[in-house]
PDB file of C-alpha atoms in Angstrom:
ATOM      1  CA  MET A   1       8.489 -32.770  18.126  1.00 91.00           C
ATOM      2  CA  ILE A   2       9.361 -31.398  21.538  1.00 96.00           C
ATOM      3  CA  ASP A   3      13.526 -31.952  22.560  1.00 97.00           C
ATOM      4  CA  SER A   4      13.925 -33.400  25.871  1.00 97.00           C
ATOM      5  CA  THR A   5      15.987 -31.104  27.240  1.00 98.00           C
ATOM      6  CA  ALA A   6      12.911 -28.314  26.806  1.00 98.00           C
ATOM      7  CA  ASN A   7      11.402 -27.224  29.808  1.00 98.00           C
ATOM      8  CA  ILE A   8       7.764 -26.128  29.312  1.00 98.00           C
ATOM      9  CA  HIS A   9       5.148 -26.183  32.237  1.00 98.00           C
ATOM     10  CA  PRO A  10       2.401 -28.483  32.532  1.00 98.00           C
ATOM     11  CA  SER A  11       0.257 -25.414  32.245  1.00 98.00           C
ATOM     12  CA  SER A  12       0.888 -24.536  29.051  1.00 98.00           C
ATOM     13  CA  VAL A  13      -0.693 -26.409  25.851  1.00 98.00           C
ATOM     14  CA  ILE A  14       2.295 -27.121  22.472  1.00 98.00           C
ATOM     15  CA  GLU A  15      -0.537 -28.659  19.803  1.00 98.00           C
ATOM     16  CA  GLU A  16       1.259 -32.166  18.222  1.00 98.00           C
ATOM     17  CA  GLY A  17       2.908 -30.939  14.996  1.00 98.00           C
ATOM     18  CA  ALA A  18       5.258 -27.887  16.645  1.00 98.00           C
ATOM     19  CA  VAL A  19       8.521 -28.227  17.100  1.00 98.00           C
ATOM     20  CA  ILE A  20      10.652 -26.962  19.920  1.00 98.00           C
ATOM     21  CA  GLY A  21      14.132 -26.853  20.256  1.00 98.00           C
ATOM     22  CA  ALA A  22      16.604 -27.578  23.422  1.00 98.00           C
ATOM     23  CA  ASN A  23      16.818 -25.644  25.731  1.00 98.00           C
ATOM     24  CA  VAL A  24      13.714 -23.583  24.939  1.00 98.00           C
ATOM     25  CA  HIS A  25      11.857 -22.547  27.925  1.00 98.00           C
ATOM     26  CA  ILE A  26       7.954 -22.121  28.469  1.00 98.00           C
ATOM     27  CA  GLY A  27       7.479 -20.898  31.411  1.00 98.00           C
ATOM     28  CA  PRO A  28       2.969 -20.618  32.266  1.00 98.00           C
ATOM     29  CA  PHE A  29      -0.463 -20.895  30.877  1.00 98.00           C
ATOM     30  CA  CYS A  30       1.703 -20.341  26.863  1.00 98.00           C
ATOM     31  CA  PHE A  31      -0.060 -21.649  23.668  1.00 98.00           C
ATOM     32  CA  ILE A  32       2.105 -22.991  20.799  1.00 98.00           C
ATOM     33  CA  GLY A  33      -0.003 -23.841  17.566  1.00 98.00           C
ATOM     34  CA  ALA A  34       1.062 -27.333  16.022  1.00 98.00           C
ATOM     35  CA  ASN A  35       2.937 -26.050  12.829  1.00 98.00           C
ATOM     36  CA  VAL A  36       4.974 -22.971  14.631  1.00 98.00           C
ATOM     37  CA  GLU A  37       8.814 -23.864  15.345  1.00 98.00           C
ATOM     38  CA  ILE A  38      10.610 -22.209  18.351  1.00 98.00           C
ATOM     39  CA  GLY A  39      14.534 -22.270  17.890  1.00 98.00           C
ATOM     40  CA  GLU A  40      17.476 -23.439  20.665  1.00 98.00           C
ATOM     41  CA  GLY A  41      17.262 -21.636  23.947  1.00 98.00           C
ATOM     42  CA  THR A  42      14.570 -19.540  23.268  1.00 98.00           C
ATOM     43  CA  VAL A  43      12.070 -18.198  26.696  1.00 99.00           C
ATOM     44  CA  LEU A  44       8.403 -17.541  26.521  1.00 98.00           C
ATOM     45  CA  LYS A  45       8.031 -15.729  29.923  1.00 98.00           C
ATOM     46  CA  SER A  46       4.235 -16.962  30.230  1.00 98.00           C
ATOM     47  CA  HIS A  47       0.956 -16.112  28.597  1.00 98.00           C
ATOM     48  CA  VAL A  48       1.969 -16.269  25.564  1.00 98.00           C
ATOM     49  CA  VAL A  49       0.231 -16.746  21.860  1.00 98.00           C
ATOM     50  CA  VAL A  50       2.139 -18.476  19.111  1.00 98.00           C
ATOM     51  CA  ASN A  51       0.213 -19.550  15.998  1.00 98.00           C
ATOM     52  CA  GLY A  52       0.047 -20.028  12.993  1.00 98.00           C
ATOM     53  CA  HIS A  53       3.186 -20.635  10.380  1.00 98.00           C
ATOM     54  CA  THR A  54       5.742 -19.463  12.467  1.00 98.00           C
ATOM     55  CA  ARG A  55       9.362 -20.102  13.313  1.00 98.00           C
ATOM     56  CA  ILE A  56      10.954 -18.389  16.018  1.00 99.00           C
ATOM     57  CA  GLY A  57      15.553 -18.775  16.514  1.00 98.00           C
ATOM     58  CA  LYS A  58      17.357 -19.051  18.639  1.00 98.00           C
ATOM     59  CA  ASP A  59      18.072 -16.870  22.047  1.00 98.00           C
ATOM     60  CA  ASN A  60      14.830 -14.396  21.724  1.00 99.00           C
ATOM     61  CA  GLN A  61      13.043 -13.949  24.517  1.00 98.00           C
ATOM     62  CA  ILE A  62      10.097 -12.977  24.534  1.00 99.00           C
ATOM     63  CA  TYR A  63       7.590 -11.873  27.401  1.00 98.00           C
ATOM     64  CA  GLN A  64       4.252 -12.314  28.771  1.00 98.00           C
ATOM     65  CA  PHE A  65       1.229 -11.331  26.934  1.00 98.00           C
ATOM     66  CA  ALA A  66       2.654 -11.576  23.828  1.00 98.00           C
ATOM     67  CA  SER A  67       1.112 -11.960  20.713  1.00 98.00           C
ATOM     68  CA  ILE A  68       3.190 -13.812  16.767  1.00 99.00           C
ATOM     69  CA  GLY A  69       1.536 -15.378  13.783  1.00 98.00           C
ATOM     70  CA  GLU A  70      -1.894 -14.683  14.554  1.00 98.00           C
ATOM     71  CA  VAL A  71      -4.285 -13.673  12.272  1.00 98.00           C
ATOM     72  CA  ASN A  72      -3.588 -10.531  10.436  1.00 98.00           C
ATOM     73  CA  GLN A  73      -6.013  -7.966  11.028  1.00 98.00           C
ATOM     74  CA  ASP A  74      -6.205  -7.541   6.233  1.00 97.00           C
ATOM     75  CA  LEU A  75      -9.347  -7.778   5.752  1.00 96.00           C
ATOM     76  CA  LYS A  76      -8.442  -9.688   1.787  1.00 96.00           C
ATOM     77  CA  TYR A  77      -7.492 -12.693   4.419  1.00 97.00           C
ATOM     78  CA  ALA A  78      -8.359 -15.593   3.223  1.00 97.00           C
ATOM     79  CA  GLY A  79      -6.820 -17.832   6.521  1.00 97.00           C
ATOM     80  CA  GLU A  80      -4.296 -19.351   3.354  1.00 97.00           C
ATOM     81  CA  PRO A  81      -0.689 -20.474   5.077  1.00 97.00           C
ATOM     82  CA  THR A  82       0.985 -17.200   5.224  1.00 98.00           C
ATOM     83  CA  ARG A  83       3.581 -17.006   7.693  1.00 98.00           C
ATOM     84  CA  VAL A  84       6.111 -14.923  10.448  1.00 98.00           C
ATOM     85  CA  GLU A  85      10.053 -15.447  10.203  1.00 98.00           C
ATOM     86  CA  ILE A  86      11.572 -14.566  13.374  1.00 99.00           C
ATOM     87  CA  GLY A  87      15.339 -14.780  13.754  1.00 98.00           C
ATOM     88  CA  ASP A  88      17.706 -14.886  16.388  1.00 99.00           C
ATOM     89  CA  ARG A  89      18.600 -13.065  19.807  1.00 98.00           C
ATOM     90  CA  ASN A  90      15.567 -10.870  19.372  1.00 99.00           C
ATOM     91  CA  ARG A  91      13.364  -9.413  22.991  1.00 98.00           C
ATOM     92  CA  ILE A  92       9.968  -9.239  22.758  1.00 99.00           C
ATOM     93  CA  ARG A  93       8.348  -7.760  25.795  1.00 98.00           C
ATOM     94  CA  GLU A  94       4.973  -8.710  26.966  1.00 98.00           C
ATOM     95  CA  SER A  95       1.405  -7.130  24.625  1.00 98.00           C
ATOM     96  CA  VAL A  96       3.989  -6.972  21.116  1.00 99.00           C
ATOM     97  CA  THR A  97       2.373  -8.680  18.544  1.00 99.00           C
ATOM     98  CA  ILE A  98       3.479 -10.045  15.411  1.00 99.00           C
ATOM     99  CA  HIS A  99       0.407 -11.207  12.636  1.00 98.00           C
ATOM    100  CA  ARG A 100       1.403 -13.166  10.167  1.00 98.00           C
ATOM    101  CA  GLY A 101       1.729 -13.055   6.196  1.00 98.00           C
ATOM    102  CA  THR A 102      -0.934 -12.667   3.226  1.00 98.00           C
ATOM    103  CA  THR A 103      -0.500 -13.478  -0.469  1.00 97.00           C
ATOM    104  CA  GLN A 104      -0.579  -9.665  -1.851  1.00 94.00           C
ATOM    105  CA  GLY A 105       2.829  -9.395  -0.090  1.00 95.00           C
ATOM    106  CA  GLY A 106       4.893 -12.110  -0.284  1.00 94.00           C
ATOM    107  CA  ASN A 107       2.950 -14.794   2.346  1.00 98.00           C
ATOM    108  CA  VAL A 108       5.479 -14.009   5.024  1.00 98.00           C
ATOM    109  CA  THR A 109       6.213 -11.563   7.824  1.00 98.00           C
ATOM    110  CA  LYS A 110       9.786 -11.462   9.302  1.00 98.00           C
ATOM    111  CA  VAL A 111      11.586  -9.958  11.984  1.00 99.00           C
ATOM    112  CA  GLY A 112      16.371 -10.374  11.841  1.00 98.00           C
ATOM    113  CA  SER A 113      17.833 -10.357  14.674  1.00 99.00           C
ATOM    114  CA  ASP A 114      19.128  -8.508  17.867  1.00 99.00           C
ATOM    115  CA  ASN A 115      15.896  -6.133  17.573  1.00 99.00           C
ATOM    116  CA  LEU A 116      14.070  -4.471  21.023  1.00 99.00           C
ATOM    117  CA  LEU A 117      10.227  -4.569  20.899  1.00 99.00           C
ATOM    118  CA  MET A 118       8.721  -2.928  24.460  1.00 98.00           C
ATOM    119  CA  VAL A 119       5.790  -2.925  25.827  1.00 98.00           C
ATOM    120  CA  ASN A 120       2.408  -3.181  22.659  1.00 98.00           C
ATOM    121  CA  ALA A 121       4.761  -2.993  19.669  1.00 98.00           C
ATOM    122  CA  HIS A 122       2.698  -3.621  16.853  1.00 98.00           C
ATOM    123  CA  ILE A 123       3.852  -5.490  13.366  1.00 98.00           C
ATOM    124  CA  ALA A 124       1.548  -6.322  10.571  1.00 98.00           C
ATOM    125  CA  HIS A 125       1.547  -8.134   7.791  1.00 98.00           C
ATOM    126  CA  ASP A 126       4.368  -8.484   5.702  1.00 98.00           C
ATOM    127  CA  CYS A 127       6.788  -6.316   7.710  1.00 98.00           C
ATOM    128  CA  VAL A 128      10.066  -6.922   7.228  1.00 98.00           C
ATOM    129  CA  ILE A 129      12.287  -5.612   9.841  1.00 98.00           C
ATOM    130  CA  GLY A 130      16.031  -5.511  10.045  1.00 98.00           C
ATOM    131  CA  ASN A 131      18.521  -6.253  12.766  1.00 98.00           C
ATOM    132  CA  ARG A 132      19.405  -4.024  15.732  1.00 98.00           C
ATOM    133  CA  CYS A 133      16.483  -1.889  15.440  1.00 98.00           C
ATOM    134  CA  ILE A 134      15.106  -0.801  18.981  1.00 98.00           C
ATOM    135  CA  PHE A 135      10.516  -0.389  18.169  1.00 98.00           C
ATOM    136  CA  ALA A 136       9.933   1.830  22.056  1.00 98.00           C
ATOM    137  CA  ASN A 137       6.378   1.470  24.291  1.00 98.00           C
ATOM    138  CA  ASN A 138       2.909   0.711  21.305  1.00 98.00           C
ATOM    139  CA  ALA A 139       4.981   1.636  17.821  1.00 98.00           C
ATOM    140  CA  THR A 140       2.774   0.945  15.014  1.00 98.00           C
ATOM    141  CA  LEU A 141       3.840   0.050  12.236  1.00 98.00           C
ATOM    142  CA  GLY A 142       1.520  -0.814   9.321  1.00 98.00           C
ATOM    143  CA  GLY A 143       0.958  -3.888   7.136  1.00 98.00           C
ATOM    144  CA  HIS A 144       4.034  -3.949   4.306  1.00 98.00           C
ATOM    145  CA  VAL A 145       6.382  -1.407   5.948  1.00 98.00           C
ATOM    146  CA  THR A 146       9.591  -2.410   5.598  1.00 98.00           C
ATOM    147  CA  VAL A 147      12.832  -1.213   8.295  1.00 98.00           C
ATOM    148  CA  ASP A 148      15.583  -1.013   7.585  1.00 98.00           C
ATOM    149  CA  ASP A 149      19.276  -2.029   9.911  1.00 98.00           C
ATOM    150  CA  PHE A 150      19.765   0.110  13.169  1.00 98.00           C
ATOM    151  CA  ALA A 151      16.612   2.001  13.317  1.00 98.00           C
ATOM    152  CA  ILE A 152      15.229   3.391  15.404  1.00 98.00           C
ATOM    153  CA  ILE A 153      11.411   4.250  16.547  1.00 98.00           C
ATOM    154  CA  GLY A 154      10.184   6.364  19.170  1.00 98.00           C
ATOM    155  CA  GLY A 155       7.279   6.361  21.259  1.00 98.00           C
ATOM    156  CA  MET A 156       3.519   5.995  19.872  1.00 98.00           C
ATOM    157  CA  THR A 157       5.034   6.786  16.568  1.00 98.00           C
ATOM    158  CA  ALA A 158       2.887   5.123  13.837  1.00 98.00           C
ATOM    159  CA  VAL A 159       4.273   4.222  10.171  1.00 98.00           C
ATOM    160  CA  HIS A 160       1.524   4.398   7.162  1.00 98.00           C
ATOM    161  CA  GLN A 161       1.064   1.088   5.749  1.00 98.00           C
ATOM    162  CA  TRP A 162       4.179   0.407   2.726  1.00 98.00           C
ATOM    163  CA  CYS A 163       6.814   2.921   3.960  1.00 98.00           C
ATOM    164  CA  THR A 164      10.145   2.300   4.068  1.00 98.00           C
ATOM    165  CA  ILE A 165      12.225   3.843   7.115  1.00 98.00           C
ATOM    166  CA  GLY A 166      16.303   3.858   6.106  1.00 98.00           C
ATOM    167  CA  ALA A 167      19.102   2.405   8.212  1.00 98.00           C
ATOM    168  CA  HIS A 168      19.718   4.205  11.394  1.00 98.00           C
ATOM    169  CA  VAL A 169      17.031   6.928  11.253  1.00 98.00           C
ATOM    170  CA  MET A 170      15.212   7.558  13.967  1.00 98.00           C
ATOM    171  CA  VAL A 171      11.855   8.167  14.419  1.00 98.00           C
ATOM    172  CA  GLY A 172      10.633  10.497  17.256  1.00 98.00           C
ATOM    173  CA  GLY A 173       8.086   9.804  19.702  1.00 98.00           C
ATOM    174  CA  CYS A 174       5.199  10.310  19.065  1.00 98.00           C
ATOM    175  CA  SER A 175       5.269  10.838  15.940  1.00 98.00           C
ATOM    176  CA  GLY A 176       3.074   9.409  12.533  1.00 98.00           C
ATOM    177  CA  VAL A 177       5.762   8.349   9.390  1.00 98.00           C
ATOM    178  CA  ALA A 178       2.857   9.153   6.384  1.00 98.00           C
ATOM    179  CA  GLN A 179       6.088   8.881   3.706  1.00 98.00           C
ATOM    180  CA  ASP A 180       9.102   7.542   3.486  1.00 98.00           C
ATOM    181  CA  VAL A 181      12.623   8.020   5.644  1.00 98.00           C
ATOM    182  CA  PRO A 182      16.306   8.146   4.186  1.00 98.00           C
ATOM    183  CA  PRO A 183      19.383   6.502   5.953  1.00 98.00           C
ATOM    184  CA  TYR A 184      20.291   8.600   8.877  1.00 98.00           C
ATOM    185  CA  VAL A 185      18.061  10.374   8.803  1.00 98.00           C
ATOM    186  CA  ILE A 186      15.847  11.711  12.134  1.00 98.00           C
ATOM    187  CA  ALA A 187      13.133  12.870  11.353  1.00 98.00           C
ATOM    188  CA  GLN A 188       9.534  13.175  14.063  1.00 98.00           C
ATOM    189  CA  GLY A 189       5.751  15.572  14.303  1.00 98.00           C
ATOM    190  CA  ASN A 190       3.132  14.436  12.240  1.00 96.00           C
ATOM    191  CA  HIS A 191       3.295  14.378   8.887  1.00 97.00           C
ATOM    192  CA  ALA A 192       6.539  13.909  10.378  1.00 98.00           C
ATOM    193  CA  THR A 193       9.618  16.254   8.772  1.00 98.00           C
ATOM    194  CA  PRO A 194      13.030  15.740   8.749  1.00 98.00           C
ATOM    195  CA  TYR A 195      15.547  16.985  11.216  1.00 98.00           C
ATOM    196  CA  GLY A 196      19.264  16.248  10.162  1.00 98.00           C
ATOM    197  CA  ILE A 197      21.202  13.588  10.446  1.00 98.00           C
ATOM    198  CA  ASN A 198      21.816  10.547  12.839  1.00 98.00           C
ATOM    199  CA  ILE A 199      24.958  12.312  13.838  1.00 97.00           C
ATOM    200  CA  GLU A 200      25.176  10.493  17.187  1.00 97.00           C
ATOM    201  CA  GLY A 201      23.314   7.237  16.263  1.00 97.00           C
ATOM    202  CA  LEU A 202      26.107   7.222  13.766  1.00 98.00           C
ATOM    203  CA  LYS A 203      28.641   7.718  16.173  1.00 97.00           C
ATOM    204  CA  ARG A 204      28.047   4.956  18.766  1.00 96.00           C
ATOM    205  CA  ARG A 205      28.347   2.720  15.391  1.00 97.00           C
ATOM    206  CA  GLY A 206      32.276   3.553  14.477  1.00 97.00           C
ATOM    207  CA  PHE A 207      31.146   5.625  11.393  1.00 98.00           C
ATOM    208  CA  SER A 208      34.406   7.996  10.688  1.00 97.00           C
ATOM    209  CA  LYS A 209      34.403  11.933  11.202  1.00 97.00           C
ATOM    210  CA  GLU A 210      34.650  11.943   7.334  1.00 98.00           C
ATOM    211  CA  ALA A 211      31.457   9.598   6.285  1.00 98.00           C
ATOM    212  CA  LEU A 212      29.616  12.064   8.855  1.00 98.00           C
ATOM    213  CA  HIS A 213      30.440  15.029   6.568  1.00 98.00           C
ATOM    214  CA  ALA A 214      30.055  13.165   3.474  1.00 98.00           C
ATOM    215  CA  ILE A 215      26.068  11.926   4.793  1.00 98.00           C
ATOM    216  CA  ARG A 216      25.689  15.080   5.601  1.00 98.00           C
ATOM    217  CA  ASN A 217      26.143  17.118   2.397  1.00 98.00           C
ATOM    218  CA  ALA A 218      24.047  14.442   0.890  1.00 98.00           C
ATOM    219  CA  TYR A 219      21.238  14.984   3.473  1.00 98.00           C
ATOM    220  CA  LYS A 220      22.253  19.769   2.606  1.00 98.00           C
ATOM    221  CA  LEU A 221      21.821  18.741  -1.109  1.00 97.00           C
ATOM    222  CA  LEU A 222      18.422  16.844  -0.970  1.00 97.00           C
ATOM    223  CA  TYR A 223      16.423  19.302   2.509  1.00 97.00           C
ATOM    224  CA  ARG A 224      18.903  22.406   1.827  1.00 96.00           C
ATOM    225  CA  SER A 225      19.539  23.218  -1.360  1.00 96.00           C
ATOM    226  CA  GLY A 226      16.671  24.345  -2.734  1.00 95.00           C
ATOM    227  CA  LYS A 227      16.722  22.241  -5.612  1.00 95.00           C
ATOM    228  CA  THR A 228      14.931  19.556  -6.594  1.00 95.00           C
ATOM    229  CA  LEU A 229      14.856  15.866  -6.278  1.00 95.00           C
ATOM    230  CA  ASP A 230      15.537  14.267 -10.264  1.00 96.00           C
ATOM    231  CA  GLU A 231      18.132  17.086  -9.922  1.00 97.00           C
ATOM    232  CA  VAL A 232      19.908  16.995  -6.900  1.00 97.00           C
ATOM    233  CA  LYS A 233      20.598  12.672  -8.250  1.00 97.00           C
ATOM    234  CA  PRO A 234      23.560  13.537 -10.095  1.00 97.00           C
ATOM    235  CA  GLU A 235      24.352  15.326  -7.766  1.00 97.00           C
ATOM    236  CA  ILE A 236      24.845  12.610  -4.649  1.00 98.00           C
ATOM    237  CA  GLU A 237      25.123   9.862  -7.205  1.00 98.00           C
ATOM    238  CA  GLU A 238      29.178  11.512  -7.331  1.00 97.00           C
ATOM    239  CA  LEU A 239      29.765  11.877  -3.778  1.00 97.00           C
ATOM    240  CA  ALA A 240      28.842   8.149  -3.688  1.00 98.00           C
ATOM    241  CA  LYS A 241      31.033   7.491  -5.879  1.00 97.00           C
ATOM    242  CA  GLN A 242      33.662   9.634  -3.046  1.00 97.00           C
ATOM    243  CA  HIS A 243      31.961   7.856  -0.006  1.00 97.00           C
ATOM    244  CA  SER A 244      30.444   4.606   0.447  1.00 98.00           C
ATOM    245  CA  GLU A 245      28.872   5.160   2.638  1.00 98.00           C
ATOM    246  CA  VAL A 246      26.311   8.148   1.013  1.00 98.00           C
ATOM    247  CA  GLN A 247      25.527   4.562  -1.055  1.00 98.00           C
ATOM    248  CA  PRO A 248      22.589   3.740   0.195  1.00 98.00           C
ATOM    249  CA  PHE A 249      21.580   7.754   0.465  1.00 97.00           C
ATOM    250  CA  TYR A 250      20.992   7.644  -2.812  1.00 98.00           C
ATOM    251  CA  ASP A 251      19.997   3.412  -3.768  1.00 98.00           C
ATOM    252  CA  PHE A 252      17.000   4.505  -1.854  1.00 98.00           C
ATOM    253  CA  PHE A 253      16.041   7.489  -4.453  1.00 97.00           C
ATOM    254  CA  ALA A 254      14.978   3.379  -6.571  1.00 97.00           C
ATOM    255  CA  ARG A 255      13.334   1.784  -3.606  1.00 97.00           C
ATOM    256  CA  SER A 256      10.808   4.638  -1.867  1.00 97.00           C
ATOM    257  CA  THR A 257       6.994   4.265  -3.734  1.00 96.00           C
ATOM    258  CA  ARG A 258       4.908   6.957  -1.733  1.00 97.00           C
ATOM    259  CA  GLY A 259       8.208   9.203  -1.569  1.00 97.00           C
ATOM    260  CA  LEU A 260      10.804  10.133   0.168  1.00 98.00           C
ATOM    261  CA  ILE A 261       9.780  12.939   3.852  1.00 97.00           C
ATOM    262  CA  ARG A 262      10.129  16.806   3.518  1.00 92.00           C
TER     263      ARG A 262
END
C-alpha cells in the first residue's frame, strides 16, 4: 500500500505488499521489498535498497547506496524471516549497511531514534542500538552488539561480536573493542582500554557537578583502587544508593558477558 501523498521517482522499484507512509520521498533507482514498511516523512535520497522484513519509522533521512534489511553475513543464516526495526529521525548516511537478525540472536536487528550513522558504518545482525548515538565513518559492529543511548563510536573502530557499550560512552577512532565498556567511560586503543570519564559529554547533557563527582569516584574505585571487581562492587553499590546516576554503572556489571575493558 502506497499512501497517495508519497513522492516516488518512476525509476524506483516498489514491490507489491510494501507499505509506504504519508509524505515519504523515494528518490531515483531505489528498491523497496515486499515486506518493507516505511513511516511518514522518511526520505530515501537515491539508490537505496530496503529489503527483507524491515520496518522504518518516521522522518528518517537515508542517503544514497545505503542497504537496509539485507541478508546477514552469519553463515548459519538459512533464509528465516528475521527482521530489522528502525525508529524515528535517524540520519543514515551514504553506504551504511544494516543487516537483518538471526534466529539465534532474537530474530531482529534494532536501531532506535535520533541516531547519526555516518558514511559506511556497518550494523551487523542482531545488534541493538539505543537513541541519540553517533557512529562515525567506517564504524563497524559485529553481530549481537548492544550500544546504549548517547554512545559515540569513533571512525574506523570495530566492536567485537557480543560486546556491550554502555550509555554516554565515547570510543575513540581506530579502536578495537573486544570487551564490554561501562557507561560514561572514554575508551581508546587496540584493544580498547579506559581513559577516564566522558566529562564533556555528560556536561552537555546536563549532569550536575555532584553527579559527575560521584561517577568519577565510581570509575576510580573500579579502575584505580587496585581492587578486584568483586571487592569494589559493594562500594559502588553503596555509592549508587546515594547518587542515582551511578546506578547504571553498577547495573552494568550484571549485564556484562565478555568482561569489562581494563
